[in-house]
mmCIF file of C-alpha atoms in Angstrom:
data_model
loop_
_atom_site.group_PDB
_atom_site.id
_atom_site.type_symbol
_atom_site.label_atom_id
_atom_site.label_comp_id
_atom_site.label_asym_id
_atom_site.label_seq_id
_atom_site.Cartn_x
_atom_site.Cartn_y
_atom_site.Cartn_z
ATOM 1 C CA UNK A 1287 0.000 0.000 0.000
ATOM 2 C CA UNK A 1288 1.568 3.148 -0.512
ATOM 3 C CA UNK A 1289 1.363 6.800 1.738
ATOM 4 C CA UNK A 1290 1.792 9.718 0.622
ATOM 5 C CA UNK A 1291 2.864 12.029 3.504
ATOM 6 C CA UNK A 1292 2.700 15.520 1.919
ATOM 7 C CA UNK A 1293 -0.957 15.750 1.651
ATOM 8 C CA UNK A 1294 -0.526 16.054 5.454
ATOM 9 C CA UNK A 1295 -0.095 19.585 5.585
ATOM 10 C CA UNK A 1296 -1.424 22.410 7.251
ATOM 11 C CA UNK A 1297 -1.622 26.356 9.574
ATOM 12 C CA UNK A 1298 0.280 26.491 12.425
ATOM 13 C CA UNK A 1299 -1.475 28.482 15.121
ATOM 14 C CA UNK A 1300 1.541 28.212 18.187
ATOM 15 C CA UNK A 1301 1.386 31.400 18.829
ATOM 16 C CA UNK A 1302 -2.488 31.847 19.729
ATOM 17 C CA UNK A 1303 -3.902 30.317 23.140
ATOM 18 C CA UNK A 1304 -5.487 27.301 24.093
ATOM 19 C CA UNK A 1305 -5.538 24.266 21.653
ATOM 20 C CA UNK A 1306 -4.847 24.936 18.138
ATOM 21 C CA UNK A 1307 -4.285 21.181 17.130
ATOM 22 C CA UNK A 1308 -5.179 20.407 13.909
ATOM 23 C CA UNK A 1309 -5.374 17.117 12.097
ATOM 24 C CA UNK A 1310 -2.135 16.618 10.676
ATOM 25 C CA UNK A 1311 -1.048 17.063 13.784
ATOM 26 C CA UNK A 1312 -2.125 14.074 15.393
ATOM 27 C CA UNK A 1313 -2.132 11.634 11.713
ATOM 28 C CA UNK A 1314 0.471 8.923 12.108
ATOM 29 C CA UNK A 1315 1.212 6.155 9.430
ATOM 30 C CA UNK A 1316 -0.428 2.847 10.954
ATOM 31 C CA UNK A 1317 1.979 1.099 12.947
ATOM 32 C CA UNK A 1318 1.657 -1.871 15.611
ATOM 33 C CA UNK A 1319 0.555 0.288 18.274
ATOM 34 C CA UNK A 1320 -3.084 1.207 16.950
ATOM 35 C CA UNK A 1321 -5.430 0.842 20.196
ATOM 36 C CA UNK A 1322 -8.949 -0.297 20.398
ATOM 37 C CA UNK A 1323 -11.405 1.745 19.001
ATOM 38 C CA UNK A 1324 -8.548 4.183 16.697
ATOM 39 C CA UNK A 1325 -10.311 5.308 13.854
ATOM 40 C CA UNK A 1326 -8.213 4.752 10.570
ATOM 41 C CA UNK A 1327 -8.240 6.150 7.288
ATOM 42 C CA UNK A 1328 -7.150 3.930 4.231
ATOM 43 C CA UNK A 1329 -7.373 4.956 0.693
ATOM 44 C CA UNK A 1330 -9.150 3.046 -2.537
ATOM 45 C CA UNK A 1331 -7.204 4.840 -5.147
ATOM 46 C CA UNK A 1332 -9.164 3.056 -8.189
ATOM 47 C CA UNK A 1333 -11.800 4.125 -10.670
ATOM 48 C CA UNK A 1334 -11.363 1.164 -13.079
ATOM 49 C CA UNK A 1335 -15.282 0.049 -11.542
ATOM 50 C CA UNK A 1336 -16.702 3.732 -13.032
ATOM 51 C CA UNK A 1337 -14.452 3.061 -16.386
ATOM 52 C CA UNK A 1338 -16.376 -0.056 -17.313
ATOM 53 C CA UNK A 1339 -19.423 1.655 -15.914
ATOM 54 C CA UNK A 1340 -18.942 4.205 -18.789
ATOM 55 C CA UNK A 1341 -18.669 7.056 -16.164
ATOM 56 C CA UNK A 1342 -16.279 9.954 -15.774
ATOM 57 C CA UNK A 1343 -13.285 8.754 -14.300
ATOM 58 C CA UNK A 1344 -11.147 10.684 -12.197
ATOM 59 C CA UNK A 1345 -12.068 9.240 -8.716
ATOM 60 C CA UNK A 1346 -9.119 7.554 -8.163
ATOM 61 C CA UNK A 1347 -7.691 10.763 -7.117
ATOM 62 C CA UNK A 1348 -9.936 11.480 -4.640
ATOM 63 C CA UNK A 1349 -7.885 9.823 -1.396
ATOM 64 C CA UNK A 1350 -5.384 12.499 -1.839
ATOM 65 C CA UNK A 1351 -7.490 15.267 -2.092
ATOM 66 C CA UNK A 1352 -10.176 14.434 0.879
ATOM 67 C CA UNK A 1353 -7.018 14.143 2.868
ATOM 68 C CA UNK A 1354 -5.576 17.428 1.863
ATOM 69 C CA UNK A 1355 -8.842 18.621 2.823
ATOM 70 C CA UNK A 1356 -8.935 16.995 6.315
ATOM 71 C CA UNK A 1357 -5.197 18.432 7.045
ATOM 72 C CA UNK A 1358 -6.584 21.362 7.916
ATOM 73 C CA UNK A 1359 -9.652 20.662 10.229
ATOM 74 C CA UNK A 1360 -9.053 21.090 13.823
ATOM 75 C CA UNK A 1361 -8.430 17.613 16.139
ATOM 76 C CA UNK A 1362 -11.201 18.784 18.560
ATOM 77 C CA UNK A 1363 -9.659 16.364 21.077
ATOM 78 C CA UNK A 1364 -9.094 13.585 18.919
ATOM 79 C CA UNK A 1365 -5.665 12.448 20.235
ATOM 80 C CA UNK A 1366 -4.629 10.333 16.983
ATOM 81 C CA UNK A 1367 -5.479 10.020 13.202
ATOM 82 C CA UNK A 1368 -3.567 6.717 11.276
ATOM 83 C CA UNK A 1369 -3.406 6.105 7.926
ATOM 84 C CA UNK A 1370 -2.971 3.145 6.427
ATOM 85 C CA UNK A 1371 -2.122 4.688 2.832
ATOM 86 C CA UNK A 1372 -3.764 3.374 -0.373
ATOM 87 C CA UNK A 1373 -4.965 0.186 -2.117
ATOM 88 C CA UNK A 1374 -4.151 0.967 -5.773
ATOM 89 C CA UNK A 1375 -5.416 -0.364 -9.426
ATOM 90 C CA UNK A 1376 -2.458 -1.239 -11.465
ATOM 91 C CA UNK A 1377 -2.948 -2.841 -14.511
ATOM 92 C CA UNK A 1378 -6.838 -2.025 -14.176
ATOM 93 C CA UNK A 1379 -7.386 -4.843 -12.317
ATOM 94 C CA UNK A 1380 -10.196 -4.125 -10.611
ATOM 95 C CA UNK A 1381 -11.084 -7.639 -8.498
ATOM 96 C CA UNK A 1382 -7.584 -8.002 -7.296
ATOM 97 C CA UNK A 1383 -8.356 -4.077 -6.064
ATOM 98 C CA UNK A 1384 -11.135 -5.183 -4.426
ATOM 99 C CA UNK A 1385 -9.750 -8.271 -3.261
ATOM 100 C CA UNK A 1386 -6.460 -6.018 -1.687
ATOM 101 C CA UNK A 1387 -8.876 -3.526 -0.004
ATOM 102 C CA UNK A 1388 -11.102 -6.529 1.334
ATOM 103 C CA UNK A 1389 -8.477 -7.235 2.809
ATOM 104 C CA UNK A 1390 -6.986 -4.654 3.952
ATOM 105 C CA UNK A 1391 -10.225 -4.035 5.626
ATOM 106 C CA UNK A 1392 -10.419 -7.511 7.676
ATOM 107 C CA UNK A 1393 -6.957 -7.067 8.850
ATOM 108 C CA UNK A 1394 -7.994 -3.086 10.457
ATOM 109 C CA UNK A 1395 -10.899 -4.662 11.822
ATOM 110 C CA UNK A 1396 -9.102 -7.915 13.691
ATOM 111 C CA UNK A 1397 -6.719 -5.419 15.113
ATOM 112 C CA UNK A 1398 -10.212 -3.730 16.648
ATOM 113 C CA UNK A 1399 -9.510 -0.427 14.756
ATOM 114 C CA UNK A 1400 -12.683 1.446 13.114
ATOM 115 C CA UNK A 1401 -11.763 1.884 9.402
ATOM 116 C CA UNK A 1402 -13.027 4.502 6.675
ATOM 117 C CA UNK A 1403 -12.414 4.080 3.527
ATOM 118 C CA UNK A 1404 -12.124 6.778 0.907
ATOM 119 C CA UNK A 1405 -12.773 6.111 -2.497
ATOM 120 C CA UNK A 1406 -12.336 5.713 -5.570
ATOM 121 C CA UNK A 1407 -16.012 3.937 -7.405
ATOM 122 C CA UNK A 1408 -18.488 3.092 -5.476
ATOM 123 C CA UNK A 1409 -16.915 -0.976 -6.852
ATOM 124 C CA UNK A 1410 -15.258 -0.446 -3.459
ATOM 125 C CA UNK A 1411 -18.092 -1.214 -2.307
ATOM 126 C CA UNK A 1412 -17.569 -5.136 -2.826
ATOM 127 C CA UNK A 1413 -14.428 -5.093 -1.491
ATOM 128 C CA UNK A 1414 -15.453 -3.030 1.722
ATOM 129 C CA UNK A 1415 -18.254 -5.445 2.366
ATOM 130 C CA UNK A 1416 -15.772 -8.333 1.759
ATOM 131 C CA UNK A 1417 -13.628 -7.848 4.461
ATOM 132 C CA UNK A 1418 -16.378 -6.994 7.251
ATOM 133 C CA UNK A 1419 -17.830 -10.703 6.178
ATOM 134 C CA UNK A 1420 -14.570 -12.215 6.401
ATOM 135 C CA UNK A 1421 -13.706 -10.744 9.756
ATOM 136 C CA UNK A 1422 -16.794 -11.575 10.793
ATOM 137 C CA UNK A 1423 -16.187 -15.359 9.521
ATOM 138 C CA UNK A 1424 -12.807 -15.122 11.213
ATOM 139 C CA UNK A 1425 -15.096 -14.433 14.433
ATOM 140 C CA UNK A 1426 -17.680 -17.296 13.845
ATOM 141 C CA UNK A 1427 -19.954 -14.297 13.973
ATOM 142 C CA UNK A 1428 -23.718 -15.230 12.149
ATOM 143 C CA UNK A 1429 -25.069 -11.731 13.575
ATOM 144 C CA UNK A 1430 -27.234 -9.553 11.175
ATOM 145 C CA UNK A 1431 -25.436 -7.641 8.677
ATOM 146 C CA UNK A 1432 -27.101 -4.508 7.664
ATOM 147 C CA UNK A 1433 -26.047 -2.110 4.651
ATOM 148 C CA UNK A 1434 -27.284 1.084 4.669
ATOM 149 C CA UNK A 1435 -26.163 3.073 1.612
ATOM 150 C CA UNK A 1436 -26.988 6.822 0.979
ATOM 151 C CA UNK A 1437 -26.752 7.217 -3.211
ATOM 152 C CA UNK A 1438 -28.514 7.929 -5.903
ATOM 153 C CA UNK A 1439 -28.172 4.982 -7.782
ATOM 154 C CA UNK A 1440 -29.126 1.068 -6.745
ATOM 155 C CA UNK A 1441 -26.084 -0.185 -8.057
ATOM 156 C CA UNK A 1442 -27.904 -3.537 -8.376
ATOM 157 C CA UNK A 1443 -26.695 -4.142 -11.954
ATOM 158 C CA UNK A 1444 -26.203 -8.320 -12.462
ATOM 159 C CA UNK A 1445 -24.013 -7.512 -15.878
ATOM 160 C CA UNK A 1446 -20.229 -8.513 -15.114
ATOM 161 C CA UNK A 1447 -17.524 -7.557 -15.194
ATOM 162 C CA UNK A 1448 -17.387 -6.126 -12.085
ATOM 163 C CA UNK A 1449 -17.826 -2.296 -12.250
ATOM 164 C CA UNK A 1450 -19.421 0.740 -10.311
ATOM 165 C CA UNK A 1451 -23.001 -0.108 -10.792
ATOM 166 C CA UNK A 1452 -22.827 -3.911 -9.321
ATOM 167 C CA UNK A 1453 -21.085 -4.079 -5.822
ATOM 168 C CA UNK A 1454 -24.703 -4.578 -4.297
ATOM 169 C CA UNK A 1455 -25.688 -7.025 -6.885
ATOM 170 C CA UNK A 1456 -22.294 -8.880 -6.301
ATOM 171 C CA UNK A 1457 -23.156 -8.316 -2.097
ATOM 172 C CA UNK A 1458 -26.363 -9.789 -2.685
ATOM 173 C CA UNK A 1459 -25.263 -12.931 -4.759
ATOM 174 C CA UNK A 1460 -22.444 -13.709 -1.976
ATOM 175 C CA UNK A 1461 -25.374 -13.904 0.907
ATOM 176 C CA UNK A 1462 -27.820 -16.142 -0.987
ATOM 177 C CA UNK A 1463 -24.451 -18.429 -1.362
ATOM 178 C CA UNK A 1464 -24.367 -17.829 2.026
ATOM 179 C CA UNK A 1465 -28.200 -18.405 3.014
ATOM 180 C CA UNK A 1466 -27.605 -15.137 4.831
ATOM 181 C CA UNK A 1467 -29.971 -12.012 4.861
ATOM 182 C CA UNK A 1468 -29.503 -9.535 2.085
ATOM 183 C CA UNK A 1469 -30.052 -6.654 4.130
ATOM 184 C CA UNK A 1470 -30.056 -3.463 2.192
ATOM 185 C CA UNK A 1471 -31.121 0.168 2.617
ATOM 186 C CA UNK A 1472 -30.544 2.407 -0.060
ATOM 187 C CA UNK A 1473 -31.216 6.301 1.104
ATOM 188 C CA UNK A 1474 -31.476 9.151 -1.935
ATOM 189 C CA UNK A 1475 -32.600 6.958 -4.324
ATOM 190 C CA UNK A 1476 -33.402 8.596 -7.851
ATOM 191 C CA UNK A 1477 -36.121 8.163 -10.103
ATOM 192 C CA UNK A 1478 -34.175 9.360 -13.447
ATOM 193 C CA UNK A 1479 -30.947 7.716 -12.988
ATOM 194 C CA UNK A 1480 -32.395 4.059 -12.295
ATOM 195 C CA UNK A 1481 -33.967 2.481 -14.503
ATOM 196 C CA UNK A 1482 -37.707 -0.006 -14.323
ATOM 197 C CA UNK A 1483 -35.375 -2.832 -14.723
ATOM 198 C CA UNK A 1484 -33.733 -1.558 -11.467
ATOM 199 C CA UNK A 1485 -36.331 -0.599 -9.453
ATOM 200 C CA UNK A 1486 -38.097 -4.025 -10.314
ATOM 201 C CA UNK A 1487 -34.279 -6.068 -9.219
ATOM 202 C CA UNK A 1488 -34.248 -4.175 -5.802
ATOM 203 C CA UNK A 1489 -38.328 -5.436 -5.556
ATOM 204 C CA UNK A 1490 -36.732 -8.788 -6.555
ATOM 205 C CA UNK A 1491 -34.096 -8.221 -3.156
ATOM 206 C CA UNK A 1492 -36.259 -7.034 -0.945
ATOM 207 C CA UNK A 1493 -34.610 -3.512 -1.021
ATOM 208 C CA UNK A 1494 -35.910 -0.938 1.446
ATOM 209 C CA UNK A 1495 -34.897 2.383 -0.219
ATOM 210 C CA UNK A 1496 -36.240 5.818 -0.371
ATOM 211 C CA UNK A 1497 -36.526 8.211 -3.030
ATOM 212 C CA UNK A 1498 -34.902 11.441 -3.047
ATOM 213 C CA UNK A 1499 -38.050 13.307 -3.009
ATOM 214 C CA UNK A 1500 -38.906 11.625 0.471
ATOM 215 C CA UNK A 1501 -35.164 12.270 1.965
ATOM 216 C CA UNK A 1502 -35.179 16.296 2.548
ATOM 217 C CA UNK A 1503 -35.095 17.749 5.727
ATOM 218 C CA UNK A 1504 -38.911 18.250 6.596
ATOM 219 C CA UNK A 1505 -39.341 14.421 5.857
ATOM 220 C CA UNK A 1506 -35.951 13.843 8.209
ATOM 221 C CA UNK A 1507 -37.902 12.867 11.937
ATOM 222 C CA UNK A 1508 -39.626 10.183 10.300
ATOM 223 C CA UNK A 1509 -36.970 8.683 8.779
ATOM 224 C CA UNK A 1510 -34.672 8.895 11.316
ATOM 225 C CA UNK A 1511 -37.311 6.794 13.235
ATOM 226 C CA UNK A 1512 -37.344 4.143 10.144
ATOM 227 C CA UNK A 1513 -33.557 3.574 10.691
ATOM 228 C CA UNK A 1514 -33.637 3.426 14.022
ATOM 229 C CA UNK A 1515 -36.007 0.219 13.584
ATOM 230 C CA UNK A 1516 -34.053 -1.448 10.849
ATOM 231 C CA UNK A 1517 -31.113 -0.838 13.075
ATOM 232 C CA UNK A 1518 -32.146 -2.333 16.143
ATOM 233 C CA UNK A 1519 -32.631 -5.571 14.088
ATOM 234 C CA UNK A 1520 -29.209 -5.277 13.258
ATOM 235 C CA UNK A 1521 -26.187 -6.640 14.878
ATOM 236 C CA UNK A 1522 -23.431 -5.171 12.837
ATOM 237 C CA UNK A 1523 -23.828 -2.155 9.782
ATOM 238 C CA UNK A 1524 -21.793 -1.077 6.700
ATOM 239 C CA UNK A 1525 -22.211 2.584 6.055
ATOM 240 C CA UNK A 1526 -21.514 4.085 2.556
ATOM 241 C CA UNK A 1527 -21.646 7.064 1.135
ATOM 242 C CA UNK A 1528 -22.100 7.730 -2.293
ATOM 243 C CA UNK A 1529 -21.256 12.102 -3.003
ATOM 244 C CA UNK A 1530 -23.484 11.381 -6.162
ATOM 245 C CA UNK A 1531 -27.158 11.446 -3.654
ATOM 246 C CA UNK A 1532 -25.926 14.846 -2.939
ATOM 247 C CA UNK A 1533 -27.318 18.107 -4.804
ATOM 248 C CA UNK A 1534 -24.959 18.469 -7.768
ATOM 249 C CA UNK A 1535 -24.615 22.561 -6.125
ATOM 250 C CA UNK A 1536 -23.335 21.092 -2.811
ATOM 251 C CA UNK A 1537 -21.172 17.758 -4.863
ATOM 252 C CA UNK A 1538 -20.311 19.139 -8.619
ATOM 253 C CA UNK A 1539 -17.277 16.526 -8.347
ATOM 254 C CA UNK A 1540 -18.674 13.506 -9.016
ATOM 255 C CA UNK A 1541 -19.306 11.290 -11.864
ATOM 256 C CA UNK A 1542 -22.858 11.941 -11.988
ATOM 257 C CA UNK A 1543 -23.810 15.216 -10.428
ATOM 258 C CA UNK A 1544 -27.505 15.010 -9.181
ATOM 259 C CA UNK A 1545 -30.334 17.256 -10.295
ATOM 260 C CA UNK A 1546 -32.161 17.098 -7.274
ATOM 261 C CA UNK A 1547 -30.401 14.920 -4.189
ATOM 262 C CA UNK A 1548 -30.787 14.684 -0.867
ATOM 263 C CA UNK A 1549 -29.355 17.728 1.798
ATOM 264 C CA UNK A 1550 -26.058 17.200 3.212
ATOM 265 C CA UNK A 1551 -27.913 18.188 6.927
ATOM 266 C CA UNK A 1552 -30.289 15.025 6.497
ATOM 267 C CA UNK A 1553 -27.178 13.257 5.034
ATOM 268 C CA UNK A 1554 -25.349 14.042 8.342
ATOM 269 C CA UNK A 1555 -28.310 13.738 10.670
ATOM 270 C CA UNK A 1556 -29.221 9.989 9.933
ATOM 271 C CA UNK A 1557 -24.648 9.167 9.658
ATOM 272 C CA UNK A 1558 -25.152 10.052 13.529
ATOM 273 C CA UNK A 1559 -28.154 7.824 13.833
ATOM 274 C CA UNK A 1560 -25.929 4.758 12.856
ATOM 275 C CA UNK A 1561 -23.494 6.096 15.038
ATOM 276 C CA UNK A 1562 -25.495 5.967 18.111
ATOM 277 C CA UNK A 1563 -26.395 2.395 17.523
ATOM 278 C CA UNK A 1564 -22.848 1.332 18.352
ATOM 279 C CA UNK A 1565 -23.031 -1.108 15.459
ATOM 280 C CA UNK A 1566 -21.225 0.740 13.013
ATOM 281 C CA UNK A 1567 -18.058 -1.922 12.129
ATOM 282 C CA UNK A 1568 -16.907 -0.069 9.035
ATOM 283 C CA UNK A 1569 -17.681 3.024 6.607
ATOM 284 C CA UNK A 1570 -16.393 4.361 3.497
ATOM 285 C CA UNK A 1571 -17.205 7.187 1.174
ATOM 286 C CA UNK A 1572 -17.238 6.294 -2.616
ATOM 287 C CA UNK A 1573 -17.064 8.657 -6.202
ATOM 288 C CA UNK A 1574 -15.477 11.832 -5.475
ATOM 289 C CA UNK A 1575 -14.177 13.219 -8.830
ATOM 290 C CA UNK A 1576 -11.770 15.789 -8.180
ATOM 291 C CA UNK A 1577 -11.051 16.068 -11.858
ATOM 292 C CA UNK A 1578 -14.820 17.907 -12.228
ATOM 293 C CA UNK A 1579 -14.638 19.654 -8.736
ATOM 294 C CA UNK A 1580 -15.325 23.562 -8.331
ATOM 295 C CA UNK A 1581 -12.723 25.392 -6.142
ATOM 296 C CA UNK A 1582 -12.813 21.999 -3.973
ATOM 297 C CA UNK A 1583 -16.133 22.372 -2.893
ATOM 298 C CA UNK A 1584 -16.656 18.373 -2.730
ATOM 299 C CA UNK A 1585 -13.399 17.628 -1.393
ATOM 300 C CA UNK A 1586 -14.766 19.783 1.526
ATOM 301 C CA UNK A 1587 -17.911 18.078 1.907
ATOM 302 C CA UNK A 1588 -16.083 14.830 1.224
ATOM 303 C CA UNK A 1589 -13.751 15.942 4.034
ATOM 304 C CA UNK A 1590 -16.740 17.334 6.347
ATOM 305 C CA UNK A 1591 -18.705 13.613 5.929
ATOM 306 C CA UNK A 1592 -15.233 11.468 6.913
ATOM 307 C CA UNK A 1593 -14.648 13.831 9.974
ATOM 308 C CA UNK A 1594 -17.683 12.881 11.126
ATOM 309 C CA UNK A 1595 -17.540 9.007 10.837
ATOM 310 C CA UNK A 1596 -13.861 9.613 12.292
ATOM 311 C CA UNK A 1597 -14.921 11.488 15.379
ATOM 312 C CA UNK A 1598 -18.221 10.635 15.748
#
């Protein structure tokens, strides 16, 4: 995996009073002395899944550039920050990606350490998903796995190769090998970008999803209640953020920028409800495109949403 150190950059404040700590102050490579309950940061430096989607690539970029916008946020008390670097693409191989960052993943997770992963596609997805199962095999753990995904898109497509649009497809296909529950929320869900053939394969699941017409804020009290429930019949969650169910004025840098979306404050409101359930194993944040950002607006968002799964 490889770390770049130089995105870790930011203001000094010495000379003012009380504590001026900032992140980059307190991020330290991963080494053998992470302790319980350390959040970690590891990179999916690949956009190979939004390639053979026939998206705009450019995502693999965006570990770098969330972390040069997290440099700069102040610690607020969090004593320590490690990164475990990047899980690259080379060659465009995008299952051996997936397989690395599964991984990866298990590994964080066996050491008790509370991973987010920035993407990269929303393929990571797969691989993300991968490792929680196989720590959780590692465990003899048969608990309740429940995926709650905020995006504008299903990605329930059953073509393969592998790509962007079929990580929950693939998900779902490993738990009826399984004879597990396919448990699977998808939050922000849009009308024009999925098609009938979509809508009528998450029927086929059992998907509970919401449109993005039913996610803004004045709808936000009742759905916060609807994910309580589904958590409490969960023993363990995988949270994922796609920055494509976000208004394409608040997220221009994604693949597909969204006409309508959902508002970063329910976004951030129902992220805290998972939080309080003290199920959340591991998160990640998928399809920043820095390549079609606007004066790093995204990146800042991007950077706002993985603060908040780090120090929540």
């Amino acid at each position: 995996m490889a770390i770049d150190v130089s995105m870790w950059q930011g203001r000094l404040d010495a000379g003012e009073r009380g504590d001026t700590t900032r992140l980059f102050q307190v991020v330290r490579l991963l080494d053998a002395d992470v302790r319980p309950g350390a959040p970690v940061l590891l990179g999916f430096a690949c956009d190979e899944g939004v390639r053979r989607n026939q998206g705009r690539v450019g995502a693999a970029l965006a570990p770098r550039e969330v972390r040069r916008a997290l440099a700069n946020v102040p610690a607020h008390g969090l004593p320590v920050l490690f990164d475990a670097g990047d899980i690259g693409c080379p060659d465009d191989r995008l299952e051996d990606a997936q397989h690395a960052l599964g991984a990866a993943v298990q590994r964080l997770l066996a050491r008790q350490a509370r991973p987010v992963v920035i993407g990269g596609g929303h393929e990571m997805a797969y691989g993300t998903y991968s490792g929680l199962r196989a720590w959780l095999d590692a465990r003899g753990d048969v608990g309740r796995l429940l995926i709650v995904n905020f995006d504008a898109h299903f990605d329930l497509r059953a073509t393969r190769p592998a790509n962007s649009g079929t990580p929950f497809d693939q998900i779902a296909m490993d738990c009826r090998a399984r004879g597990v529950p396919f448990a699977y929320s998808c939050l922000g869900v849009s009308r024009l970008s999925n098609t009938p053939a979509l809508f009528a394969r998450a029927a086929e699941l059992d998907v509970h999803y919401v449109q993005d017409f039913e996610l803004q804020e004045r709808h936000l009290e009742r759905r916060a209640a609807e994910l309580d429930r589904q958590l409490a019949d969960a023993d363990h969650v995988y949270l994922t953020i796609d920055m494509d169910v976000l208004p394409a004025g608040v997220a221009p840098g994604v693949s597909a920028p969204a006409a309508y979306g959902v508002p970063l404050a329910v976004i951030e409101e129902l992220v805290k409800c998972v939080q309080r359930s003290g199920k959340l194993r591991v998160a990640d944040i998928a399809e920043y495109n820095p390549t079609f950002d606007i004066d790093r607006h995204t990146a800042r968002v991007a950077a706002r949403l993985a603060y908040q799964l780090i120090c929540g």
